[in-house]
mmCIF file of C-alpha atoms in Angstrom:
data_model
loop_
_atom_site.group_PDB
_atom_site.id
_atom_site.type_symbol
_atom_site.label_atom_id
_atom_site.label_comp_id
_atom_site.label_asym_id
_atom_site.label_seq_id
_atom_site.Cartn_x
_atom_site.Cartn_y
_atom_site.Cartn_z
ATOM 1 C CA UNK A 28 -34.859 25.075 -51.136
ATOM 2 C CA UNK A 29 -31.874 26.390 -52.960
ATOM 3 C CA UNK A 30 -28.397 25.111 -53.725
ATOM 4 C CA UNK A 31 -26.813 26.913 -50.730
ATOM 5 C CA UNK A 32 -29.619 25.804 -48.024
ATOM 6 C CA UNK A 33 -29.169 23.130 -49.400
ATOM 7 C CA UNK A 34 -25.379 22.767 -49.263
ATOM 8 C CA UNK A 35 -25.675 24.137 -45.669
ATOM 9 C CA UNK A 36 -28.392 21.711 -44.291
ATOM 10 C CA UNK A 37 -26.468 18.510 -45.815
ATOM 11 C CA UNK A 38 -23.170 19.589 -44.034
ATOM 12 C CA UNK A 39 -25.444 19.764 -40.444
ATOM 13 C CA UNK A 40 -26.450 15.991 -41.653
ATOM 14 C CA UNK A 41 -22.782 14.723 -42.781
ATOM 15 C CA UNK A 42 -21.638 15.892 -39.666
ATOM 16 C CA UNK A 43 -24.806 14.272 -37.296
ATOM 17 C CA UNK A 44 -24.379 10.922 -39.325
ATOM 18 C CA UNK A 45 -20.913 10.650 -39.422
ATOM 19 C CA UNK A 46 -20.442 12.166 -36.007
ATOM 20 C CA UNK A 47 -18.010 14.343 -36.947
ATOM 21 C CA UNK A 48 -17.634 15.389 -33.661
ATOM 22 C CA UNK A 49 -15.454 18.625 -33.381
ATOM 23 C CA UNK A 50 -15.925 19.353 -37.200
ATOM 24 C CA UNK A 51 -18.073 22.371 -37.704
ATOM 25 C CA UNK A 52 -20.368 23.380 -40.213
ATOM 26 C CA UNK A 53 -18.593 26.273 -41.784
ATOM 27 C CA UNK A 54 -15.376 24.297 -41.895
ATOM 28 C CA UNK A 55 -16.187 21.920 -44.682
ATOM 29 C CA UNK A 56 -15.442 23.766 -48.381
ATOM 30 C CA UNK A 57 -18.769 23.539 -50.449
ATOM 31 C CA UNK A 58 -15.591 22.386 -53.007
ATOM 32 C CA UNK A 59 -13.926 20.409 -50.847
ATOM 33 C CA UNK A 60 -13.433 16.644 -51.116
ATOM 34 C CA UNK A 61 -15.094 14.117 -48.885
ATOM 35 C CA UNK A 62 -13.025 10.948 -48.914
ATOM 36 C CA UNK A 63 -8.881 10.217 -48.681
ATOM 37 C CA UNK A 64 -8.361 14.445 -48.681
ATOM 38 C CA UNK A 65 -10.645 17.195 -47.529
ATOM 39 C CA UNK A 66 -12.889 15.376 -44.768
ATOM 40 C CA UNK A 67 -10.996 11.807 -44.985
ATOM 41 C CA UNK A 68 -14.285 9.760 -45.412
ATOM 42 C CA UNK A 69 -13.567 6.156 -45.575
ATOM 43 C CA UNK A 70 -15.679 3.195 -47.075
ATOM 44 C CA UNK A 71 -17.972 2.994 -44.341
ATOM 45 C CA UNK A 72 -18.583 6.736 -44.231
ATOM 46 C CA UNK A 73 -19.931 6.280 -47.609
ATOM 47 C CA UNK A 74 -22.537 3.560 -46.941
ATOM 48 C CA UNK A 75 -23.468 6.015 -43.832
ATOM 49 C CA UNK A 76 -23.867 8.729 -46.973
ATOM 50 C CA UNK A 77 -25.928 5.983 -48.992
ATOM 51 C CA UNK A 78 -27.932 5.795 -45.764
ATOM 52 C CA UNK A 79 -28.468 9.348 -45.546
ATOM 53 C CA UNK A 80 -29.863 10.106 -48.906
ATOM 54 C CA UNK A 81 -32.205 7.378 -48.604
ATOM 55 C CA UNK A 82 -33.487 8.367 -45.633
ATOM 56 C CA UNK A 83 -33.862 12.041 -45.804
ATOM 57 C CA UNK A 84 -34.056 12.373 -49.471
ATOM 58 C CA UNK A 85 -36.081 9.250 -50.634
ATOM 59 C CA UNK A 86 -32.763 8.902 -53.376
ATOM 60 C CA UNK A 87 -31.570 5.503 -54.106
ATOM 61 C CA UNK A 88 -27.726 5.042 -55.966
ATOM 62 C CA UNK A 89 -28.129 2.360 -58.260
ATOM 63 C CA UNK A 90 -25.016 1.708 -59.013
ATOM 64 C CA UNK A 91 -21.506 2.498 -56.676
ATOM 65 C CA UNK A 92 -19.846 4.020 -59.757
ATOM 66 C CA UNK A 93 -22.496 6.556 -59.597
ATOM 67 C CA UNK A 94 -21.516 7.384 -55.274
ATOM 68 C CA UNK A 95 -17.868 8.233 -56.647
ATOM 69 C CA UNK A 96 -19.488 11.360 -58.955
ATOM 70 C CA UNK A 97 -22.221 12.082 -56.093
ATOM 71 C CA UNK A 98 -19.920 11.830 -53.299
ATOM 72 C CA UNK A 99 -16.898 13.834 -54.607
ATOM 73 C CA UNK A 100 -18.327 17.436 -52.496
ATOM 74 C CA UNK A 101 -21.023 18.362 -50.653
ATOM 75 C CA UNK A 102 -21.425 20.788 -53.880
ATOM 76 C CA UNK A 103 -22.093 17.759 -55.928
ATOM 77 C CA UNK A 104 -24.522 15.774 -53.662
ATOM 78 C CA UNK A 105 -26.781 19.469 -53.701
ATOM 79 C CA UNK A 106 -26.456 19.285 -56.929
ATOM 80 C CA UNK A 107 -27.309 15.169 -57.674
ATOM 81 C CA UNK A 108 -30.584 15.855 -55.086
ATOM 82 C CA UNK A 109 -31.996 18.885 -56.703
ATOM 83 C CA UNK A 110 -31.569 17.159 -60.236
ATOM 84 C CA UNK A 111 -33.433 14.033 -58.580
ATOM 85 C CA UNK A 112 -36.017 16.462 -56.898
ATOM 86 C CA UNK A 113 -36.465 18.198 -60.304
ATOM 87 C CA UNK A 114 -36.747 15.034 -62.019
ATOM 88 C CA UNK A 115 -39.548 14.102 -59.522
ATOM 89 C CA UNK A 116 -41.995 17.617 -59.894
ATOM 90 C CA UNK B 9 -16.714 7.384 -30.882
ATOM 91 C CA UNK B 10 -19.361 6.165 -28.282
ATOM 92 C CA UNK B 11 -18.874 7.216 -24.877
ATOM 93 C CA UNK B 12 -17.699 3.668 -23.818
ATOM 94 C CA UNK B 13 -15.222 3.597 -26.726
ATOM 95 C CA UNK B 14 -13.658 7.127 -25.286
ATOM 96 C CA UNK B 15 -14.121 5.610 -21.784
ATOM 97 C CA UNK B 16 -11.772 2.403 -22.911
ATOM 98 C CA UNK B 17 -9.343 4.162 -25.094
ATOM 99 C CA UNK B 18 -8.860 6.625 -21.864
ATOM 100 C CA UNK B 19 -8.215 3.995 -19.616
ATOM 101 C CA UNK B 20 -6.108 2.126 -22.285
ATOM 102 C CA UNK B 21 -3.862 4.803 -22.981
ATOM 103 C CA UNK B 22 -3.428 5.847 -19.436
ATOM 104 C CA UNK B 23 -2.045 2.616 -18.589
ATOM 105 C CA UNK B 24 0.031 2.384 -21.696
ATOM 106 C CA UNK B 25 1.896 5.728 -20.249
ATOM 107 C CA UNK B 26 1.741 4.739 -16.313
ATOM 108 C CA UNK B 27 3.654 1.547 -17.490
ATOM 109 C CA UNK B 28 5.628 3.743 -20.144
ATOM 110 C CA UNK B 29 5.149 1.098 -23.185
ATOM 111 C CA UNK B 30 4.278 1.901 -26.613
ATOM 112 C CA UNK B 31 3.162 -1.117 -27.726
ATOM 113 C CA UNK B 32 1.454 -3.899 -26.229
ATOM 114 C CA UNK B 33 2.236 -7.586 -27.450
ATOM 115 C CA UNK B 34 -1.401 -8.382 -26.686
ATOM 116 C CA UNK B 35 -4.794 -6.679 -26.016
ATOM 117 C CA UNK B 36 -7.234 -8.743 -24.427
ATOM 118 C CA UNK B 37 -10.279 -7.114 -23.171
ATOM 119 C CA UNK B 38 -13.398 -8.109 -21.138
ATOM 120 C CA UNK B 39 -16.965 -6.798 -21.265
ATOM 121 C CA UNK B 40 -20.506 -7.947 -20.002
ATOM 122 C CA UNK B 41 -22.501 -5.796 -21.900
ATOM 123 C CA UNK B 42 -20.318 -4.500 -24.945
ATOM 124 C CA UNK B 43 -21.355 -0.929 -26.424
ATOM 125 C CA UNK B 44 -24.516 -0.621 -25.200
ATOM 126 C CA UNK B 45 -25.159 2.993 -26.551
ATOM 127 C CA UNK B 46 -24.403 1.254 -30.044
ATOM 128 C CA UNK B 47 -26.405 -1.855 -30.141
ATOM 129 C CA UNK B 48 -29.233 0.419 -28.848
ATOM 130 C CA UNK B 49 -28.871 2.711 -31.914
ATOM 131 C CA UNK B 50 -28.810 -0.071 -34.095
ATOM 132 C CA UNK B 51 -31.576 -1.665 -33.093
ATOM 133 C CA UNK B 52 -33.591 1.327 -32.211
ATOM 134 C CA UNK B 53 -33.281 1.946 -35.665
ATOM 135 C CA UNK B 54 -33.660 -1.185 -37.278
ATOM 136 C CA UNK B 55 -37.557 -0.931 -35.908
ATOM 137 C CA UNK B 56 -38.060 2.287 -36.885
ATOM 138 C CA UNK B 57 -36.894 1.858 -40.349
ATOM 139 C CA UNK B 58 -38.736 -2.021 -40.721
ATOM 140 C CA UNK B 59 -35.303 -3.294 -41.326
ATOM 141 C CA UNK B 60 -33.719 -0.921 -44.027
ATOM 142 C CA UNK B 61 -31.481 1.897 -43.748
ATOM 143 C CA UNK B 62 -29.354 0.504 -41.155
ATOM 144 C CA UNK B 63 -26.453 2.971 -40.398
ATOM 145 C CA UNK B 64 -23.018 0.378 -40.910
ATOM 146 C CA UNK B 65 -21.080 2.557 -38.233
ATOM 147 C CA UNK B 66 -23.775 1.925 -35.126
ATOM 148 C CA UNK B 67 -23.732 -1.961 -36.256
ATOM 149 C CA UNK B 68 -19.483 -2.089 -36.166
ATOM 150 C CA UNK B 69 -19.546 -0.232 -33.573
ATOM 151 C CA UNK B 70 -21.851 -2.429 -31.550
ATOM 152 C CA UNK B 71 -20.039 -5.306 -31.287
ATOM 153 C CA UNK B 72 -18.547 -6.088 -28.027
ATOM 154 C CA UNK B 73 -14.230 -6.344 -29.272
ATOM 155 C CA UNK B 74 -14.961 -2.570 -30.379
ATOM 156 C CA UNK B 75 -12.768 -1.303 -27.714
ATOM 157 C CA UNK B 76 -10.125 -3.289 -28.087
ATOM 158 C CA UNK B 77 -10.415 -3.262 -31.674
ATOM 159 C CA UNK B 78 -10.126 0.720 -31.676
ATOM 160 C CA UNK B 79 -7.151 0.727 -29.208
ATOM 161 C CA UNK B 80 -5.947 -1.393 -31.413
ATOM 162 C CA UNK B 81 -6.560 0.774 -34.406
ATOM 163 C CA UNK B 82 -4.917 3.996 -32.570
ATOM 164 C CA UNK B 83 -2.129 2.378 -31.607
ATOM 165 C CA UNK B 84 -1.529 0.345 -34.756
ATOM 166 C CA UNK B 85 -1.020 -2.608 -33.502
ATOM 167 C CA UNK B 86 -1.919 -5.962 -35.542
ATOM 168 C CA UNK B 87 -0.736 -8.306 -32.095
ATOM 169 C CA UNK B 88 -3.074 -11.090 -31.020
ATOM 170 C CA UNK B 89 -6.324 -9.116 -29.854
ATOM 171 C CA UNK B 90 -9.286 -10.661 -28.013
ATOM 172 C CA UNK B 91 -12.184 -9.962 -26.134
ATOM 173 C CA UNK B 92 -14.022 -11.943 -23.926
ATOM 174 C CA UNK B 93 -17.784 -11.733 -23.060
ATOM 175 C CA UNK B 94 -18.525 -14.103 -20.085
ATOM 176 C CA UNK B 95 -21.235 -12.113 -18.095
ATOM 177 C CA UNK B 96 -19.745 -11.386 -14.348
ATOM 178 C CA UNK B 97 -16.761 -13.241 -15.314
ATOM 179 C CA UNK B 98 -15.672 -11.582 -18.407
ATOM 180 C CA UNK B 99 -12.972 -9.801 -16.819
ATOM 181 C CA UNK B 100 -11.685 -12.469 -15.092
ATOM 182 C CA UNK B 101 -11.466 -14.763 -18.003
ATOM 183 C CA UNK B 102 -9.231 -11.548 -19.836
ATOM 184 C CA UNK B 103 -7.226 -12.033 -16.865
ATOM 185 C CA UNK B 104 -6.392 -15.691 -16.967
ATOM 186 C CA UNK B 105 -6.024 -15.570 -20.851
ATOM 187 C CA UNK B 106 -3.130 -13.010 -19.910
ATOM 188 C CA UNK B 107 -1.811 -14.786 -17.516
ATOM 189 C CA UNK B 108 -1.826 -17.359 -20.076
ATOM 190 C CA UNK B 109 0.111 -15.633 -22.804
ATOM 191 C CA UNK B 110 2.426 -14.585 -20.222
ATOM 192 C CA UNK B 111 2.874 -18.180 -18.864
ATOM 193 C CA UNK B 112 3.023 -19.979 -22.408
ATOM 194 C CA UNK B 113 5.998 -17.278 -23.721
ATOM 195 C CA UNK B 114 3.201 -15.887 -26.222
ATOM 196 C CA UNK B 115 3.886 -12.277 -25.289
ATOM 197 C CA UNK B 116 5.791 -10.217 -21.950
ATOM 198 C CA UNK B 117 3.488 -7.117 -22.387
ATOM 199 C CA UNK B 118 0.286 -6.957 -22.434
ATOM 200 C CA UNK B 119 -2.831 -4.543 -22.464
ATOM 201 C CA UNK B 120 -5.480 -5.740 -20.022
ATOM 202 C CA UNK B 121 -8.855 -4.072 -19.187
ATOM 203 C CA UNK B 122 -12.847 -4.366 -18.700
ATOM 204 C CA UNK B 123 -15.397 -2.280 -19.974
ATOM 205 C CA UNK B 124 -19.061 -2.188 -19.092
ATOM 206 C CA UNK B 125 -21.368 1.223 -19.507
ATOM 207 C CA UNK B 126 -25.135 1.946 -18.499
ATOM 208 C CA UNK B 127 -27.805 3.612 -20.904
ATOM 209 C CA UNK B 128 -30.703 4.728 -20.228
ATOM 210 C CA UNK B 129 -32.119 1.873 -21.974
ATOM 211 C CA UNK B 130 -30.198 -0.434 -19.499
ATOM 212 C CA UNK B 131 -30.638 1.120 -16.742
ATOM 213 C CA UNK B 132 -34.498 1.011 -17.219
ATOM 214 C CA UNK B 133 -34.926 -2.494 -17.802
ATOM 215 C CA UNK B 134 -32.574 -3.599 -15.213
ATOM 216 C CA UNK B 135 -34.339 -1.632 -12.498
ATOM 217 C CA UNK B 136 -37.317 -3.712 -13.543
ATOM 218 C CA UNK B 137 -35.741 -6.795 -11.379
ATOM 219 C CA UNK B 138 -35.519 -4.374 -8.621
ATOM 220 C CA UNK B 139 -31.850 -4.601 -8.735
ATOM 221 C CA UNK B 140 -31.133 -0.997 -7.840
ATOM 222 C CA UNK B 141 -32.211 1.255 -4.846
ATOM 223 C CA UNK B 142 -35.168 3.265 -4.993
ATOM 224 C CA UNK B 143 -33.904 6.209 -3.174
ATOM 225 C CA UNK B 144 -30.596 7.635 -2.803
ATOM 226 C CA UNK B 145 -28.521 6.704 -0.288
ATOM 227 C CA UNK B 146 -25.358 8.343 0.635
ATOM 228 C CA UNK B 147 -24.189 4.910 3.190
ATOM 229 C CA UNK B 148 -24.612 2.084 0.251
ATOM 230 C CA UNK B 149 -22.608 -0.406 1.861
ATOM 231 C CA UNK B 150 -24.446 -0.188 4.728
ATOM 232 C CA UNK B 151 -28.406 0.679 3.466
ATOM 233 C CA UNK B 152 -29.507 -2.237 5.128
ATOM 234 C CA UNK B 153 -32.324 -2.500 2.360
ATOM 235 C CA UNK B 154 -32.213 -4.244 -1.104
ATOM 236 C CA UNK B 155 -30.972 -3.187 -4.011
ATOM 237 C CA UNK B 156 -27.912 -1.255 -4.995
ATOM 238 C CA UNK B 157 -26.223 0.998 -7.140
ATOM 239 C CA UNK B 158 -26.207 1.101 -11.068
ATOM 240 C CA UNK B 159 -22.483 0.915 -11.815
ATOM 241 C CA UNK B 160 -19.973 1.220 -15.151
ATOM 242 C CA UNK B 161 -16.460 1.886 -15.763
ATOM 243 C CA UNK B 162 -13.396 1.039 -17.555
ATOM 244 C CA UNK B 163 -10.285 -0.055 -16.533
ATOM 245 C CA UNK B 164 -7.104 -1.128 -17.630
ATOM 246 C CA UNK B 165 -3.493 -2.468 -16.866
ATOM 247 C CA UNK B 166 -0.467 -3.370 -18.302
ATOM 248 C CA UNK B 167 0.473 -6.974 -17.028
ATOM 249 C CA UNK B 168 4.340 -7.483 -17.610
ATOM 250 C CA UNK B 169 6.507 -10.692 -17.484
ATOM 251 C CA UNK B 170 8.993 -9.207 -15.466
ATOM 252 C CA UNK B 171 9.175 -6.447 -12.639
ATOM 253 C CA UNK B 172 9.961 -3.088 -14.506
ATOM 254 C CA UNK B 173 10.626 0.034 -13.312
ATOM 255 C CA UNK B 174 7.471 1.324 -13.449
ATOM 256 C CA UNK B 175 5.651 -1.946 -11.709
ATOM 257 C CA UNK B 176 2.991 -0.859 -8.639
ATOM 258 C CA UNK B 177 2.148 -4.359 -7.703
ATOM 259 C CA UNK B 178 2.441 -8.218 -8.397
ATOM 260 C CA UNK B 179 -1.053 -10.824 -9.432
ATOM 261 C CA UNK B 180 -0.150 -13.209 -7.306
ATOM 262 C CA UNK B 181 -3.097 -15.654 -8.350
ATOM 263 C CA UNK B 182 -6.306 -14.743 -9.776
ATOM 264 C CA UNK B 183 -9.322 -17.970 -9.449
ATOM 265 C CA UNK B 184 -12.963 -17.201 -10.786
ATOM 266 C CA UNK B 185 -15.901 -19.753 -10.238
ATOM 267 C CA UNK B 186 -19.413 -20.200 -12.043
ATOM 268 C CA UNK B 187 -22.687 -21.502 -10.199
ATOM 269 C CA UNK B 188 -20.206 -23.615 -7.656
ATOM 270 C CA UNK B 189 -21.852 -25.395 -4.839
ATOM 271 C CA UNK B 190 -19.000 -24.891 -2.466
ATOM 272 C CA UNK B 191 -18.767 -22.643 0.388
ATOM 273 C CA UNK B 192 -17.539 -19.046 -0.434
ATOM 274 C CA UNK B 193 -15.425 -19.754 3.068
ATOM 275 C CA UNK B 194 -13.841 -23.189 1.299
ATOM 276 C CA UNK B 195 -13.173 -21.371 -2.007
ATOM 277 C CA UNK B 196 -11.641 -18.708 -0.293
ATOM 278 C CA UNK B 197 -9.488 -20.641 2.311
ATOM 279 C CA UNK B 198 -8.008 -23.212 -0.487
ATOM 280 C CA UNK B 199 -7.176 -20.622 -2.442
ATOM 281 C CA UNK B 200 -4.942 -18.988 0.254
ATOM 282 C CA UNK B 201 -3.486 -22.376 0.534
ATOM 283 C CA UNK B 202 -2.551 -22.919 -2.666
ATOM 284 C CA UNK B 203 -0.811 -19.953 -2.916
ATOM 285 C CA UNK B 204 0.699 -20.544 1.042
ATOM 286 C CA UNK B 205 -0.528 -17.780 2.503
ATOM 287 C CA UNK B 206 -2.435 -17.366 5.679
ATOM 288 C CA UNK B 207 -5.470 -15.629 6.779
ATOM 289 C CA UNK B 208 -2.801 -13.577 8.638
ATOM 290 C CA UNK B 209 -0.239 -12.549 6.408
ATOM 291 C CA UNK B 210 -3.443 -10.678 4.725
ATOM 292 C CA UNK B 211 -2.895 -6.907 5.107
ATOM 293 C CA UNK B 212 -5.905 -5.979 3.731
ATOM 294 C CA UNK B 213 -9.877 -7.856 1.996
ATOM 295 C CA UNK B 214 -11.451 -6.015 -0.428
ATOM 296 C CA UNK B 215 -15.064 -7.381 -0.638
ATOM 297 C CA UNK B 216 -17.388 -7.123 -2.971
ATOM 298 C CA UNK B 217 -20.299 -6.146 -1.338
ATOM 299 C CA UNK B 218 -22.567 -4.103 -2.892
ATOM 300 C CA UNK B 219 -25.337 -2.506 -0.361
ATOM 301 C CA UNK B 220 -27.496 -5.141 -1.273
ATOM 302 C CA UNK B 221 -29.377 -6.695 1.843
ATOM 303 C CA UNK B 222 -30.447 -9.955 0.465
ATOM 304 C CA UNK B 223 -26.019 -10.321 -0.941
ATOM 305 C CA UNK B 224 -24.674 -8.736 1.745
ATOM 306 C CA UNK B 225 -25.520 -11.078 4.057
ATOM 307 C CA UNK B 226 -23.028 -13.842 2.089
ATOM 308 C CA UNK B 227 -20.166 -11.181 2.332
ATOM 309 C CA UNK B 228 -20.895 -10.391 5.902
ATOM 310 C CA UNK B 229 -20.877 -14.615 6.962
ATOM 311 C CA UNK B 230 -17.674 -14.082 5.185
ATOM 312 C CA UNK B 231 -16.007 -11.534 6.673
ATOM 313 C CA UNK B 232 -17.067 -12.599 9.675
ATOM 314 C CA UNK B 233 -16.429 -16.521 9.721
ATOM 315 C CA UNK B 234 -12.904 -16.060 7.854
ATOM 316 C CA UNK B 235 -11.322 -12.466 8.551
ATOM 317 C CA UNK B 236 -13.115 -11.687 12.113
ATOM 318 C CA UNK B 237 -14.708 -8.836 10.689
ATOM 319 C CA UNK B 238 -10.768 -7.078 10.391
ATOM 320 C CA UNK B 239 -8.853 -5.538 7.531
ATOM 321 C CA UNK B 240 -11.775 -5.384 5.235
ATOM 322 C CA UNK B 241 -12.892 -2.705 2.868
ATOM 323 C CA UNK B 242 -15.860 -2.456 0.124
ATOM 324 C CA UNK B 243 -15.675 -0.697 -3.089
ATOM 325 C CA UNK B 244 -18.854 -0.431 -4.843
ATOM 326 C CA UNK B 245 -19.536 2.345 -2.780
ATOM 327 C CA UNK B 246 -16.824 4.037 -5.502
ATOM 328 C CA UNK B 247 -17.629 2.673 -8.631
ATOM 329 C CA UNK B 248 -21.523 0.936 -8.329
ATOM 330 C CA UNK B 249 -22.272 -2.514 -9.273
ATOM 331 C CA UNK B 250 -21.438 -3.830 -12.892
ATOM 332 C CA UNK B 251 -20.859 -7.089 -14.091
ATOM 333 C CA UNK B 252 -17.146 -6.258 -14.364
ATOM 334 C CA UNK B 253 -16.408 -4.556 -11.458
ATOM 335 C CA UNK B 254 -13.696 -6.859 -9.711
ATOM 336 C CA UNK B 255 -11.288 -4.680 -12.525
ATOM 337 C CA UNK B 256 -12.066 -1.755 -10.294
ATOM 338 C CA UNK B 257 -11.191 -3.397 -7.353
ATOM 339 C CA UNK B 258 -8.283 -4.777 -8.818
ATOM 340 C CA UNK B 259 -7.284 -0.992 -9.940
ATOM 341 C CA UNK B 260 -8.019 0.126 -6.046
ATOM 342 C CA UNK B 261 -5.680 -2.614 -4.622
ATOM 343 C CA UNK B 262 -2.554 -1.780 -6.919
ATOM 344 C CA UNK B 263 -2.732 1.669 -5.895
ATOM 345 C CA UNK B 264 -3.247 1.167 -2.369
ATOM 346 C CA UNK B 265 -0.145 -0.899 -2.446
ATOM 347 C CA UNK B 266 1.706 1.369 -5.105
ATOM 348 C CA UNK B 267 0.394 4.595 -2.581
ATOM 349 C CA UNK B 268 0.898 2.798 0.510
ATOM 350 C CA UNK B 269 -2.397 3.353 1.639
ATOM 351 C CA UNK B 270 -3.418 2.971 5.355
ATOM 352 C CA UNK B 271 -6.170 1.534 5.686
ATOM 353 C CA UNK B 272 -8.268 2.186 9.934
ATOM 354 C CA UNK B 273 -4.348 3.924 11.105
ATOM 355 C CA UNK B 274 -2.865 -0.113 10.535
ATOM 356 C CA UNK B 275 0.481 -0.110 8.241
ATOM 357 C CA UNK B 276 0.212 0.229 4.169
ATOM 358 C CA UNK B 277 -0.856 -3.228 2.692
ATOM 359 C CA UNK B 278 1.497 -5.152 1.061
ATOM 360 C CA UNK B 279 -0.687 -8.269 0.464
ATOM 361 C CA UNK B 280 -4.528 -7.721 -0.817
ATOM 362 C CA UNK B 281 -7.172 -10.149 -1.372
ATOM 363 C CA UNK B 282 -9.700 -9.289 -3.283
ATOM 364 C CA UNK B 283 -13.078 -11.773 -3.249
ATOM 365 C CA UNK B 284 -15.872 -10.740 -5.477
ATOM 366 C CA UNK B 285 -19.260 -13.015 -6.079
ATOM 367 C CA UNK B 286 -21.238 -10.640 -8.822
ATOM 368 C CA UNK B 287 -25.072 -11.963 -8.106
ATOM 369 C CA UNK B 288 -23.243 -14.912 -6.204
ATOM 370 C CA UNK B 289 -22.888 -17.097 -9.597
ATOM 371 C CA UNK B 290 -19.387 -15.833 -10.304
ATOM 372 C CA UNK B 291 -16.762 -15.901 -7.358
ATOM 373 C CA UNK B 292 -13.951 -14.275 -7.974
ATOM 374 C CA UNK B 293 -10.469 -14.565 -6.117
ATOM 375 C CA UNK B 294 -7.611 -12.140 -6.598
ATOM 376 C CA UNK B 295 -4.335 -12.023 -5.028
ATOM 377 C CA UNK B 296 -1.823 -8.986 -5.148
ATOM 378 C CA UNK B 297 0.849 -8.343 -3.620
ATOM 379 C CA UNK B 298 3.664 -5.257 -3.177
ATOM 380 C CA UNK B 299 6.562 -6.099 -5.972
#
């Protein structure tokens, strides 16, 4: 899978965890941010996130410092689960 | 936002703008069941996935002050804020703790409302006990076989100190019961005296009958022994059985005396009684009156 079916397949997800209901696909910015601006994820929604990459990814964070980085766009949770699945082959 | 949450933060708000008040000084909120949708996700899931990966929203939002918590949370308001969870008397015991604040000077405004939804989790286990009807049946209260309907709702009201502008109807009394051994006919009949009002002065009953052959037959000695077998209306034939129904009821009486209802061509009620007995372990009295 690349970046962008990638990017596209973990906004489908954010939006059936979270239930984002009323927020579509194609309106969340590969770029944009996920917490306070952009999709105004709170706490919670990132242990939901957590949950997420767990689940459907097999990733565990070790450390919360480490969600801030991973969690900043969808962009850069494609690009902290490719590393991980690169890291894996 | 589970569909009860929508379904109480509906109701909630619709009140708040009937009664034309911002901001409640209290929320108090009763509910049998809780969110049901929620504590089925959470646990669903908490088997599936052997006790990891639970998702925190399903668990917050399974918790039965959830509604009132999220009114509370739209609204912004950090007043006192309780829920109650007493089976078939959790709405009752909202009421009284109102009545409470109101009495004690605590607050002069307040948010009051039940909330109790079915899943199809629920719904499955409960027809287990053969609570509900097997086939349809378009004349519930009067089936004349067992079992009734599956039921949810929510409701809410805005229970002021004073008479405002926008007041439909006065609580004179409210009395609820658990497992007594007294006579539904006693219960009833002191509680008319206490608040010195006759059998007669009664416009209108509102029972709580439910379609049920082996219950009905309790509401029926009832209305028979007490009220003659006059003035008397059901409602679950509206709203379906649910451990918090009575709030229904209560809902249906303040409009028929806010709409001036007739009820059988006889003149609008201005005095209702509603008597409720959910599985005839919780007896519930209301009295309402035209303000």
């Amino acid at each position: 899978m690349d970046k962008q079916e990638l990017m596209q397949r973990l906004k489908d997800e954010i939006i059936k965890q979270l239930k984002l209901e009323g927020t579509k696909p194609e309106s969340i910015g590969d770029h944009d941010p996920l917490f306070v601006e952009g999709l105004g994820l709170d706490s919670i929604d990132a242990l939901e996130l957590i949950v997420l990459l767990q689940q459907e990814y097999k990733i565990k964070l070790n450390n919360a410092e480490q969600g801030q980085e991973v969690f900043r766009s969808v962009s850069t949770m494609a690009d902290f689960i490719l590393e991980h699945q690169a890291k894996q082959v | 936002m589970s569909r009860i949450i929508k379904m109480g933060v509906a109701a909630a708000m619709e009140a708040l703008k009937d009664a034309e008040l911002p901001m409640p000084d209290a929320i108090v909120t009763g509910t049998a069941y809780g969110c049901l949708a929620d504590t089925d996700a959470f646990l669903t899931r908490m088997v599936e996935f052997n006790e990891e990966l639970l998702s925190p929203t399903s668990f917050i939002q399974s918790t039965h002050n959830t509604v009132g918590a999220q009114i509370a949370l739209m609204l912004h308001c950090h007043h006192y804020n309780n829920t109650y969870v007493h089976r078939g008397s959790s709405f009752e015991a909202a009421v009284l703790d109102a009545q409470s604040l109101i009495e004690e000077g605590e607050a002069e405004n307040i948010l009051v409302g039940s909330v109790d939804e079915i899943i199809e989790n629920s719904h499955t286990i409960i027809s287990r006990f053969g609570i509900y009807k097997e086939s349809e049946s378009n004349k519930l209260l009067n089936s004349g076989t067992n079992g009734t309907m599956a039921g949810e709702g929510a409701t809410f009201f805005v229970f002021s100190k004073n008479k405002e502008t926008g007041s439909i109807a006065k609580l004179e009394d409210i009395k609820t019961y658990y497992k007594t051994n007294r006579k539904a006919e006693n219960i009833i009949h002191n509680f008319l005296m206490e608040n010195n009002v006759r059998v007669d002065n009664i416009d209108l009953i509102i029972l709580g009958n439910n379609g049920d052959a082996k219950t009905d037959e309790h509401y029926n000695t009832v209305a028979q022994h007490l009220f003659g077998g006059k003035r008397l209306v059901g409602y679950k034939n509206y709203c379906g059985e649910y451990p918090t129904s009575s709030a229904f009821a209560l809902w249906m009486a303040a409009r028929m005396i806010e709409h001036g209802k007739k009820i059988n061509d006889e003149t609008s009620p201005k005095k209702i009684l509603i008597y409720n007995n959910y599985k005839l372990k919780y007896p519930s009295l209301y009295l309402l009156s035209a303000c």
